[in-house]
XYZ file of C-alpha atoms in Angstrom:
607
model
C 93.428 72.526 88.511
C 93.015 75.043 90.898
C 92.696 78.412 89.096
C 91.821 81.805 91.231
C 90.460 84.751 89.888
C 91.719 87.642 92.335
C 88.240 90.397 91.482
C 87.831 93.676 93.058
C 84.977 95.588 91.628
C 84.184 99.134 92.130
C 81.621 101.718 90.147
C 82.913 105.465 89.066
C 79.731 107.847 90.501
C 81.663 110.793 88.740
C 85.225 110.965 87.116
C 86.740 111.684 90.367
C 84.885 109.491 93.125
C 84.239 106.063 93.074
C 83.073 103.495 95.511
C 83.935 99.820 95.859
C 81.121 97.550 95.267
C 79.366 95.761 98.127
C 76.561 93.541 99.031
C 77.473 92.389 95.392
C 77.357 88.651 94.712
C 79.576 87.765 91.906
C 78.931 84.375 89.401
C 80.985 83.338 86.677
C 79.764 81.141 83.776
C 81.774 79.159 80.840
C 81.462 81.192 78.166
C 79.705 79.345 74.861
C 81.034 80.310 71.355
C 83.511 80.515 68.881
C 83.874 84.312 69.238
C 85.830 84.198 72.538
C 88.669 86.019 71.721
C 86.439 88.958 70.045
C 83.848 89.246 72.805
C 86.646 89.329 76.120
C 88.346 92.390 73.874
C 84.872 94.779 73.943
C 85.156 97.195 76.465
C 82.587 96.301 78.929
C 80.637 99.406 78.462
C 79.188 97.958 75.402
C 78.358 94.343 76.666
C 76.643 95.392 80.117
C 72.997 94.242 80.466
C 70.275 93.313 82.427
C 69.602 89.556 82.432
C 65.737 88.117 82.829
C 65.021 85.442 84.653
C 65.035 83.011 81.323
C 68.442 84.371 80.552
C 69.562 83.152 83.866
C 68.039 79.866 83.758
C 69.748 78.987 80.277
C 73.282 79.268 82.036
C 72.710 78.035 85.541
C 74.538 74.860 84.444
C 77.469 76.587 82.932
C 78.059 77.938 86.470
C 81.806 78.500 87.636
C 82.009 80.325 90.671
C 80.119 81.944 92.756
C 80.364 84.825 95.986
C 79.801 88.055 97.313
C 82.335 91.485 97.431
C 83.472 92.166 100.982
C 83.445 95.790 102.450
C 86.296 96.418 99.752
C 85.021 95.132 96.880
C 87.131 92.175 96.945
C 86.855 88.275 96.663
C 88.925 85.139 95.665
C 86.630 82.880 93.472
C 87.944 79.340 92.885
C 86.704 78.077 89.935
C 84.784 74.902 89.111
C 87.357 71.859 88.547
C 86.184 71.255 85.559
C 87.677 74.574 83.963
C 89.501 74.492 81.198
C 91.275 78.247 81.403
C 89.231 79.606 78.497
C 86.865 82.603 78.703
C 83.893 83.179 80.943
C 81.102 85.096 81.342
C 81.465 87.970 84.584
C 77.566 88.523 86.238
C 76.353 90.581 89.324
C 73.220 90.548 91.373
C 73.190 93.614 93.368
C 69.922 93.836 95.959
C 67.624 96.533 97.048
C 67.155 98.214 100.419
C 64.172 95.458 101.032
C 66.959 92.586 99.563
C 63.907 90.613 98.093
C 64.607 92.796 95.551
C 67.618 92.307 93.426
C 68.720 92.573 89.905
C 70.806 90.486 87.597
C 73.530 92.545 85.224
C 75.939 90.600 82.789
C 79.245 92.941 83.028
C 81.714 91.305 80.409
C 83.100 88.202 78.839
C 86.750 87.772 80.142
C 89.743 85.925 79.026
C 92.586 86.370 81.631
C 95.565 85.757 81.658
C 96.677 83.328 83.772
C 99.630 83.005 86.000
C 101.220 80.201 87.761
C 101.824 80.809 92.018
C 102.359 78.578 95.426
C 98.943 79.212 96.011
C 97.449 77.785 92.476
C 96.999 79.546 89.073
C 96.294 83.208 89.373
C 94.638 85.837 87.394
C 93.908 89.502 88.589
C 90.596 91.455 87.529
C 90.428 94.988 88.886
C 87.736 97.071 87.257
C 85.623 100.330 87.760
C 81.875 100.793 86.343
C 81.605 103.773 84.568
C 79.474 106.382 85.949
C 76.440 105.788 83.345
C 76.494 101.909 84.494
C 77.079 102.446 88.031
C 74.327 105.136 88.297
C 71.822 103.349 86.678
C 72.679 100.191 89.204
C 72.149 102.708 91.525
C 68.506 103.878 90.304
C 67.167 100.160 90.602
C 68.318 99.827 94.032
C 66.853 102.818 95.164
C 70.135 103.963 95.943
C 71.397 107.971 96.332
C 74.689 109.590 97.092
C 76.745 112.821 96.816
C 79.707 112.880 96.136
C 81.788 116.111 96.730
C 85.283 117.947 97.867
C 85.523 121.071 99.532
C 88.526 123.152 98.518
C 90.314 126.822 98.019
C 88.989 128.989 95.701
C 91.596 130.292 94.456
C 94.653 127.441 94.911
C 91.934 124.581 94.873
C 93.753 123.083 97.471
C 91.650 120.712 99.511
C 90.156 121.465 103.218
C 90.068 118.956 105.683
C 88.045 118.403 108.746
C 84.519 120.226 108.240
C 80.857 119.574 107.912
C 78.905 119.579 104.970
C 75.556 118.889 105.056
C 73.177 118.570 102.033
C 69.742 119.875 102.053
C 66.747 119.036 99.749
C 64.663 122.398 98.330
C 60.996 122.169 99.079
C 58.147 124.279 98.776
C 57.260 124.470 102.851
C 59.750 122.690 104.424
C 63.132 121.649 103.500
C 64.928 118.070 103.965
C 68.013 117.377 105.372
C 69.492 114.692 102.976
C 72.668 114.076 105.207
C 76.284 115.320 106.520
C 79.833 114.125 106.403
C 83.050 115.486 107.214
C 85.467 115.949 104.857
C 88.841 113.640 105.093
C 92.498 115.039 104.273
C 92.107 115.231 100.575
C 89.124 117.245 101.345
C 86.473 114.978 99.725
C 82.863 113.649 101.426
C 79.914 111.370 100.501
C 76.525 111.935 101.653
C 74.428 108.212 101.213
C 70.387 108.422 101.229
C 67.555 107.116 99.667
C 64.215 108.642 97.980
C 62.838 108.443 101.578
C 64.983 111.392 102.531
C 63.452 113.554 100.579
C 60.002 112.225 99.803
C 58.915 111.618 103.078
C 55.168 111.837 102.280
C 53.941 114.871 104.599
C 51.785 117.871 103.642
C 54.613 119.915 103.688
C 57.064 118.231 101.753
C 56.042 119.245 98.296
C 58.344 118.582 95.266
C 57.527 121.188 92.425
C 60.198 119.392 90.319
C 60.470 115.372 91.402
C 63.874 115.207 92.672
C 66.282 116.816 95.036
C 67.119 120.377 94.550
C 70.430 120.701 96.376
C 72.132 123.155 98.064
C 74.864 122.800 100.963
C 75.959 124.315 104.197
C 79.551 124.074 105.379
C 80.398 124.172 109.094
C 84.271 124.416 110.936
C 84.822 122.126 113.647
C 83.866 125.381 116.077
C 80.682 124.895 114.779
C 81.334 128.476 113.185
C 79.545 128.927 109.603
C 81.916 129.237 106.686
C 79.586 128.349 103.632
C 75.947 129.074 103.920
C 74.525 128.620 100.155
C 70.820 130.009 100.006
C 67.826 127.527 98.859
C 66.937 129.191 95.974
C 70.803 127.340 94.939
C 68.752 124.307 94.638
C 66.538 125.382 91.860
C 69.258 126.682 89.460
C 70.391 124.834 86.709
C 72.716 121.816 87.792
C 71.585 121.605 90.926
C 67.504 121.172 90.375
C 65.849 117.408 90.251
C 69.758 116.024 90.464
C 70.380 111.820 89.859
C 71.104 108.997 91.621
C 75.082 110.091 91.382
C 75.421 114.041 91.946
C 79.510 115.404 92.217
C 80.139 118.488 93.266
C 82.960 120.629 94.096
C 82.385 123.551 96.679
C 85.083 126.410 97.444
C 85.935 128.336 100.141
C 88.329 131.717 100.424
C 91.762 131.114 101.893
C 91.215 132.347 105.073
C 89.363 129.220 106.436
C 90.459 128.653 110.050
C 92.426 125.388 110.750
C 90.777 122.884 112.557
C 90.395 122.832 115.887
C 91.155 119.644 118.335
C 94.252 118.445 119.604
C 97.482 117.267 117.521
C 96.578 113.706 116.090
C 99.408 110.606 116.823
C 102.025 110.437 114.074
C 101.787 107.675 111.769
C 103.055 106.031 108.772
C 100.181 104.606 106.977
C 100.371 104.895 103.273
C 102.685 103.883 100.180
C 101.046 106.219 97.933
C 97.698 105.735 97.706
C 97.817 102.451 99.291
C 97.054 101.314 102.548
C 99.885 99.279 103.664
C 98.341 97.459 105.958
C 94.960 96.629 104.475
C 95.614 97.349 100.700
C 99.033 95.531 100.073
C 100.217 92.281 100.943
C 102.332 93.207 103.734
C 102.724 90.420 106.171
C 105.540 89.108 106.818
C 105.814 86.545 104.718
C 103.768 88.294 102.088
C 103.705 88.824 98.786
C 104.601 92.302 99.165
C 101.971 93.447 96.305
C 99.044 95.937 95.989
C 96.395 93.412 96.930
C 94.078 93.939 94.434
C 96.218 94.014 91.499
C 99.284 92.191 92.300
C 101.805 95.292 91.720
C 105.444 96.278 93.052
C 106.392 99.124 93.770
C 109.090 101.132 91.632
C 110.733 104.263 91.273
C 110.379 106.908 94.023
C 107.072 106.009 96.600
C 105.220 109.338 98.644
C 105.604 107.615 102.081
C 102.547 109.572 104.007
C 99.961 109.194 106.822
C 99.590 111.829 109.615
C 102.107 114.297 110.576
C 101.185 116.762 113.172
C 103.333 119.667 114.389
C 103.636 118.506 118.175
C 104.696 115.511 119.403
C 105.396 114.339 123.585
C 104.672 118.064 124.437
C 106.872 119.691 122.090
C 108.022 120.351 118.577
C 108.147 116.669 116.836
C 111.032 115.220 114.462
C 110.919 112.177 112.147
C 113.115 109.875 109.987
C 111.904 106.649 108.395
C 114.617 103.293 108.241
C 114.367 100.540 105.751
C 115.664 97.245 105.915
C 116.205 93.765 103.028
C 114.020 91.132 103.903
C 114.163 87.249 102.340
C 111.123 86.499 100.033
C 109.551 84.632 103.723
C 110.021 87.543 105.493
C 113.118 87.147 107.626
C 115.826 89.934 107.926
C 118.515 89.757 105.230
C 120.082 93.301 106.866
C 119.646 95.376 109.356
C 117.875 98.622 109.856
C 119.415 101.371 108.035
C 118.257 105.135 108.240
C 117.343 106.534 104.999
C 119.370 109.389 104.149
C 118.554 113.003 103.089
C 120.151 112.328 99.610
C 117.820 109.415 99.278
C 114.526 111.747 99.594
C 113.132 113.020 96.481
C 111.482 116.586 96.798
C 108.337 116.295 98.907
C 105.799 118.979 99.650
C 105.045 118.160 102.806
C 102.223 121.262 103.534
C 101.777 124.898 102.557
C 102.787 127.989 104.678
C 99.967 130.332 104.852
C 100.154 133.747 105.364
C 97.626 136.841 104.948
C 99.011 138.936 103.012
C 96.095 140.893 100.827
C 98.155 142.544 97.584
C 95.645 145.054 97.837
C 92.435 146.549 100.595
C 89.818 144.392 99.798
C 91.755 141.419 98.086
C 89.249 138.660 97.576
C 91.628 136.175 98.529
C 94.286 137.580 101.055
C 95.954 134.512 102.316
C 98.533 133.224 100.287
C 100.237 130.089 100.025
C 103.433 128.820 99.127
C 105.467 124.921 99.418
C 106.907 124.164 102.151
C 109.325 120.947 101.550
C 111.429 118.539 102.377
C 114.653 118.267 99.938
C 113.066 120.674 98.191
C 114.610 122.895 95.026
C 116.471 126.041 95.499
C 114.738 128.963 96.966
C 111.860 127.212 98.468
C 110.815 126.828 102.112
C 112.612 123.467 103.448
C 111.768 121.934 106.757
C 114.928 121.833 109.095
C 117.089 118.458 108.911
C 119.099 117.701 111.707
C 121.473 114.716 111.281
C 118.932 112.853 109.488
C 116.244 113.728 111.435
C 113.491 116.216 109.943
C 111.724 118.725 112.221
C 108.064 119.258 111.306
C 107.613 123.225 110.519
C 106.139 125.002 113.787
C 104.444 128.177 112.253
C 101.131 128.473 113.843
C 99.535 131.764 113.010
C 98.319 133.335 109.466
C 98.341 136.452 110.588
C 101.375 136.937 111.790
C 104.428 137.578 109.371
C 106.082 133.802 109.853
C 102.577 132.263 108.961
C 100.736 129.125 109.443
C 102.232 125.646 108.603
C 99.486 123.914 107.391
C 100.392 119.949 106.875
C 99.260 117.704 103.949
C 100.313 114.476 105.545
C 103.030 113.695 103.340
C 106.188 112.511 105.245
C 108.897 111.545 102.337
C 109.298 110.323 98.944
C 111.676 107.539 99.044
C 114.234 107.073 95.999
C 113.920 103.252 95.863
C 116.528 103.111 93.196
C 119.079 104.499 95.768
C 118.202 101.167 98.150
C 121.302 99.986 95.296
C 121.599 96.158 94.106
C 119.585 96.584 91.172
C 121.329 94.624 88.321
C 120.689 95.666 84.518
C 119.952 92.079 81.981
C 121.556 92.436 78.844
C 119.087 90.688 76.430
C 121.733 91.441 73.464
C 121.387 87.927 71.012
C 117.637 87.690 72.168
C 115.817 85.582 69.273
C 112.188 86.715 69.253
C 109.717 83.776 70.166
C 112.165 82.651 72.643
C 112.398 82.607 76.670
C 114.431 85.961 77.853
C 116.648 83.241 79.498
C 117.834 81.574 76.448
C 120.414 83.612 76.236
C 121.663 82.408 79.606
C 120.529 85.402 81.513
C 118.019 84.427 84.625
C 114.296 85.590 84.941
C 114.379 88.665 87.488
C 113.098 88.440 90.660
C 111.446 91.307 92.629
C 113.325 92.479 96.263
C 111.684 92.921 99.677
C 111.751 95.716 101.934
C 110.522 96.762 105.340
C 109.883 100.339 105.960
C 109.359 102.405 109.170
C 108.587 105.795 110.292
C 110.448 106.719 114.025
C 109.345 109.733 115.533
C 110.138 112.029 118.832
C 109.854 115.237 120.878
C 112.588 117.823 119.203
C 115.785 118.123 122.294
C 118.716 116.309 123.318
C 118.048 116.027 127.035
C 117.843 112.411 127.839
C 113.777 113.046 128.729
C 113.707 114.223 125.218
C 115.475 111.351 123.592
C 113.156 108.802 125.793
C 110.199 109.951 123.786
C 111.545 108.090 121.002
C 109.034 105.504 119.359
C 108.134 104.012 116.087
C 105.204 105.382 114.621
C 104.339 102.801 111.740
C 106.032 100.134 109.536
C 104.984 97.868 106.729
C 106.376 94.958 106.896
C 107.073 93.982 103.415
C 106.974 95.687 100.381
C 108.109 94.148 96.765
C 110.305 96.594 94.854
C 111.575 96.208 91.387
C 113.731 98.775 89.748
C 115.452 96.059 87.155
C 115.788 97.377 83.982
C 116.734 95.358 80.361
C 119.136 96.405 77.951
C 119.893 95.998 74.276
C 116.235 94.598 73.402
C 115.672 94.277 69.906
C 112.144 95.241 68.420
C 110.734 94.102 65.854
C 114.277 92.293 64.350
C 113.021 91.045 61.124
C 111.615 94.766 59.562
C 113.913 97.744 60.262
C 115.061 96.545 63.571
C 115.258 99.167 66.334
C 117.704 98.473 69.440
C 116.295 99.501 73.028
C 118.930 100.389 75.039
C 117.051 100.551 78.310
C 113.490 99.529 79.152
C 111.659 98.365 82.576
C 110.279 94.999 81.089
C 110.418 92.980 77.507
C 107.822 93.649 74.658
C 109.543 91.968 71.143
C 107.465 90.694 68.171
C 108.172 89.343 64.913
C 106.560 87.410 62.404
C 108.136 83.969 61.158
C 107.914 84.164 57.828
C 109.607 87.812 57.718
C 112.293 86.200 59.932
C 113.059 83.230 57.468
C 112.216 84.986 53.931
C 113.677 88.726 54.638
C 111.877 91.636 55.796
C 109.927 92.731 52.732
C 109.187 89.454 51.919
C 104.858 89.048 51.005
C 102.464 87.390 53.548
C 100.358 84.899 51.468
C 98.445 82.638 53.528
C 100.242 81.652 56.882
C 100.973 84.393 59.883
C 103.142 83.337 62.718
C 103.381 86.136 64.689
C 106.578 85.407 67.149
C 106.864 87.210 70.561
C 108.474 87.592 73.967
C 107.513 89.403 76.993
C 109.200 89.265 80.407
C 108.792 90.663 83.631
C 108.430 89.687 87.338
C 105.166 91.172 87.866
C 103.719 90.925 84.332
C 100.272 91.316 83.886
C 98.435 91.275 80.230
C 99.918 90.549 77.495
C 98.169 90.959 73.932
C 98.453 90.707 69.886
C 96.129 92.574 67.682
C 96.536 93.755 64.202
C 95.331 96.760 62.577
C 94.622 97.018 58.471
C 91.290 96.412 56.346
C 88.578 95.330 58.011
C 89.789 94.435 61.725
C 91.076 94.950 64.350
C 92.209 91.230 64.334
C 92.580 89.286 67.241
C 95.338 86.406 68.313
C 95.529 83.684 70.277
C 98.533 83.007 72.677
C 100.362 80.376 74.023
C 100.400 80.095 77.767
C 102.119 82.230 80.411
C 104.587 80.711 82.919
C 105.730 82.690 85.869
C 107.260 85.944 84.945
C 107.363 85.407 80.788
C 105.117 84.834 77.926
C 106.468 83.799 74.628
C 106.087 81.587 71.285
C 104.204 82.264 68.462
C 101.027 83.986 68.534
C 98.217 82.434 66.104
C 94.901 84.055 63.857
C 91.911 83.944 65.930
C 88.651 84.199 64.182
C 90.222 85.306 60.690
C 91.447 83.113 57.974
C 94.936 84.937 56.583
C 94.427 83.648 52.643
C 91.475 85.892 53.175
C 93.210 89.503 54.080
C 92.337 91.879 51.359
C 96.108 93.035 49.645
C 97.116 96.021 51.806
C 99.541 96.759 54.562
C 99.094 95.509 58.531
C 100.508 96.177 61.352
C 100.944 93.738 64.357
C 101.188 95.107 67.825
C 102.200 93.464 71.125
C 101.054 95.357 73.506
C 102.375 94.303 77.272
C 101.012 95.348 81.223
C 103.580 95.748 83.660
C 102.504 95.284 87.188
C 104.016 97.667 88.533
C 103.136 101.107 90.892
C 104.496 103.892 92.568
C 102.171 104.005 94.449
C 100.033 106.695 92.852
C 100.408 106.193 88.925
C 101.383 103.339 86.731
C 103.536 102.910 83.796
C 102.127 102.300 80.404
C 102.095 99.441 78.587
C 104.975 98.857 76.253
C 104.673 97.852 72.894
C 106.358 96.461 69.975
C 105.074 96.446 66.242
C 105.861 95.168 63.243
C 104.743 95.496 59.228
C 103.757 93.381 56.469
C 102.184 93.483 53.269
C 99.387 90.919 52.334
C 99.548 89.456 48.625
């Protein structure tokens, strides 16, 4: 059969930063035991380790798949025919600058869960080192990097567009360790290796065996706006710092803009999400986040770059969305979207000096400036539809500076309309959510564009009209359920409304009453339903577990039927109460969070 596992891989260097992992190759091996079910649930924190050479010989013939991350962290490994679906080891070799050498690392057991697609039997695997296993991949390889964001003091609002450059204390003679330029969310990384700063020369003396760090920050102009001394490189924090440093560096609020001219307007983001690159947006598409096979729901932060000017004069934009067929063709036509369908988006801050008092530390203040915003705050102009990007362009004047933040709208995808509630009312737990006659839900498809053009109603001005950006499919589901029951056979609680299905029950509760004893057979019924449904798990809390369950099967959109012990005999369960939880992944984004799991649980006592 032709299963796919769909991997990106990426390692945390701090809390906040984190990089995808490249020139990575990736093997998976058949995983040997009776423990499966335990070992895929350990976080992989606890099972990460370097292999030997021996270790790797013993499973070279238990070898799945095999392939290395692109630039993204990504690959599609097809696994060996002969694979059954069950559990398999996850390994990495990452390589050295000289990539003679290279180390093995065993990351995790997995157990996936499967689903069936056109293009064979998919599973999805997106997954972040932590920092204290990503650094320490980092220290074999030889391999250094800072990782930083330059923002406001006092509103820690980030600062885009200038220098930072890293410097290494020495005793003679300092080392540059790199620069970068900060990006819109005001962040930067600075790569380099040992040779950076133990080059080897008289005058490079290290009193304490690291770097010693401290940082210059540079406008565009070239003009100096943070200048820290080198003795910053010997206090504490900054002195003999790892292969992973993070730091956070803060400037007052009078910080020039950048200079340069306007850039082009464009529509490049859902969210955090590239459409182009980082969902699955060609026509034809799947319309998912690439890397974890989401929709989108709920209200998306369309953004990219919005400049003040545009054609030689004030610019103006709207976005249009239009229903597309699961293939891609047109099932409407364009249709602009509407003020009333705009959420409240911050689209920059207004800055303005305006010291409270001589010699206020931080005299420019800042304040929202929106689009459908709330009452009393500063709203960009909308003119039949169209929304005119704010034009204040000096601080020091009393009408201030617009500064931009690159949002463009949030888009209300609920108010796109056609979304149809399914009443699960009757619903016996165990079963398909379409026994009851209603059908599986299907996500929609959506094309989205951004038009822009020079403010002006002169026919010149109206020829300056052009669209800057679409994405050409995006999958959007806003279907809710209604009337779920949870947990039916033990104080059942009706759900009136939730995005996806999560019921369990157990079998012998459902045919003997709900208080009825547990003696020595479990069967732990379930159903869980959505389009885009992603992992679905049973565990079960009480003396001595957690316990574990195996489960059925998915098929596309559902998973459902009874759930059975895995490694635990039940005649065995000391007399006490348990709990069973289903616990059940939607795939599902807005773009910049995710929903929770939902859950379902249910009681029992053990005699």
């Amino acid at each position: 059969m032709n299963y796919i596992l769909r991997l990106r891989l990426c390692g945390y260097t701090c809390d906040e930063c984190y990089e995808p992992l490249s020139n990575v190759t990736v093997r998976l091996y058949s995983y040997q035991g009776s423990d499966a079910a335990t070992v895929a649930a350990a976080d992989p924190k606890h099972t990460f380790a370097q292999l030997t050479q021996p270790q790797l010989q013993e499973k070279a013939d238990r070898l799945l798949a095999q392939g290395s991350l692109d630039a993204e962290g990504r690959i599609d490994l097809h696994l060996d025919d002969l694979y059954d679906g069950g559990a398999f080891d996850v390994d990495i070799e990452v390589f050295g600058q000289n990539e003679r050498d290279s180390f093995a690392l065993h990351l995790t057991t997995l157990a996936p869960t499967w689903r069936q697609t056109e293009d064979g039997i998919i599973a999805v695997w997106d997954h972040c080192l932590s920092s204290r296993i990503w650094c320490y991949i980092r220290s074999l390889i030889d391999s250094w990097v800072i990782c930083g964001q330059v923002v406001f003091c006092e509103t820690q609002r980030p600062i885009s567009g200038v220098k930072v450059t890293a410097f290494d204390r020495d005793l003679l003679q300092d080392d540059t360790l790199g620069s970068a330029v900060t990006d819109i969310n005001g962040q930067f990384r600075i790569e380099y290796t040992r040779a950076d700063f133990r080059p080897g020369t008289w005058a490079d003396i290290e009193l304490i065996g690291g770097p010693d760090v401290y940082f210059h920050v540079h406008h565009t102009s070239g003009a100096p706006l943070l200048i820290e001394p080198p003795s910053k490189g010997r206090e504490t924090g900054r002195e003999n710092i790892g292969h992973c440093f993070c730091v956070t560096l803060c400037l007052g609020e009078d910080v020039p803009p950048p200079d340069g001219d306007y850039p082009p307007p464009v529509f490049t983001h859902v969210g955090s999400y590239n459409h182009q690159t980082q969902i699955d947006s060609a026509p034809g598409g799947t319309g998912l986040t690439s890397a974890d096979s989401r929709a989108f729901y709920g209200s998306i932060r369309l953004n990219g770059t919005l400049p003040k000017e545009f054609a030689g004069g004030q610019m103006e934009y709207r976005f249009d969305v239009r229903e597309l067929h699961a293939d891609g063709t047109p099932l409407t036509g364009w249709s602009s979207v509407d003020i009333a369908q705009i959420g409240r988006t911050v689209i920059g801050q207004l800055l303005i000096y305006a010291p409270a008092f001589p010699g206020d530390p931080n005299p420019i203040k800042s304040s929202d400036y929106t689009v459908n915003g709330n009452p009393g705050e500063l709203e960009a102009t909308v003119v039949d539809g169209w929304i005119r990007v704010p034009q204040e362009s000096d601080a020091f004047s009393p009408s201030g500076y617009f500064q931009p933040n690159n949002n463009q709208i949030v888009l209300n995808t609920v108010s796109l309309g056609g979304w149809t509630d399914i009443d699960l009312t009757g619903l016996v737990t165990g079963n398909s959510s379409t026994s009851t006659g209603q059908a599986l839900a299907q996500n929609r498809y959506f094309a989205l564009r951004m038009r822009v053009r020079r403010v002006g109603n002169t026919p010149a001005d109206l020829a300056t009209e052009q669209v800057a950006g679409i994405c050409q499919q995006i999958a959007i589901n806003n279907t809710q359920y209604t009337n779920i029951l949870h947990h039916p056979a033990w104080m059942p609680e009706n759900v009136p409304v939730a995005r996806g299905v999560a019921m369990v029950d157990i079998q012998q509760l459902m045919v003997g009453g709900g208080c009825v004893g547990i003696g020595n057979d479990l069967d732990v019924r379930f159903t869980a339903a959505h389009p885009t449904l992603g992992s679905v798990s049973i565990s079960m809390s009480g003396p001595g577990g957690p316990y574990s369950f195996a489960l059925p099967g998915a098929v596309p959109g559902e998973r459902f039927g009874t759930a059975t012990p895995s490694g635990f005999v039940v005649a065995n369960l000391a007399p006490c109460a348990y709990i069973v939880t289903l616990s059940v992944q939607l795939l599902l984004t807005t773009g910049d969070s995710i929903p929770d799991n939902i859950n379902d649980q249910i009681a029992f006592c053990k005699v």
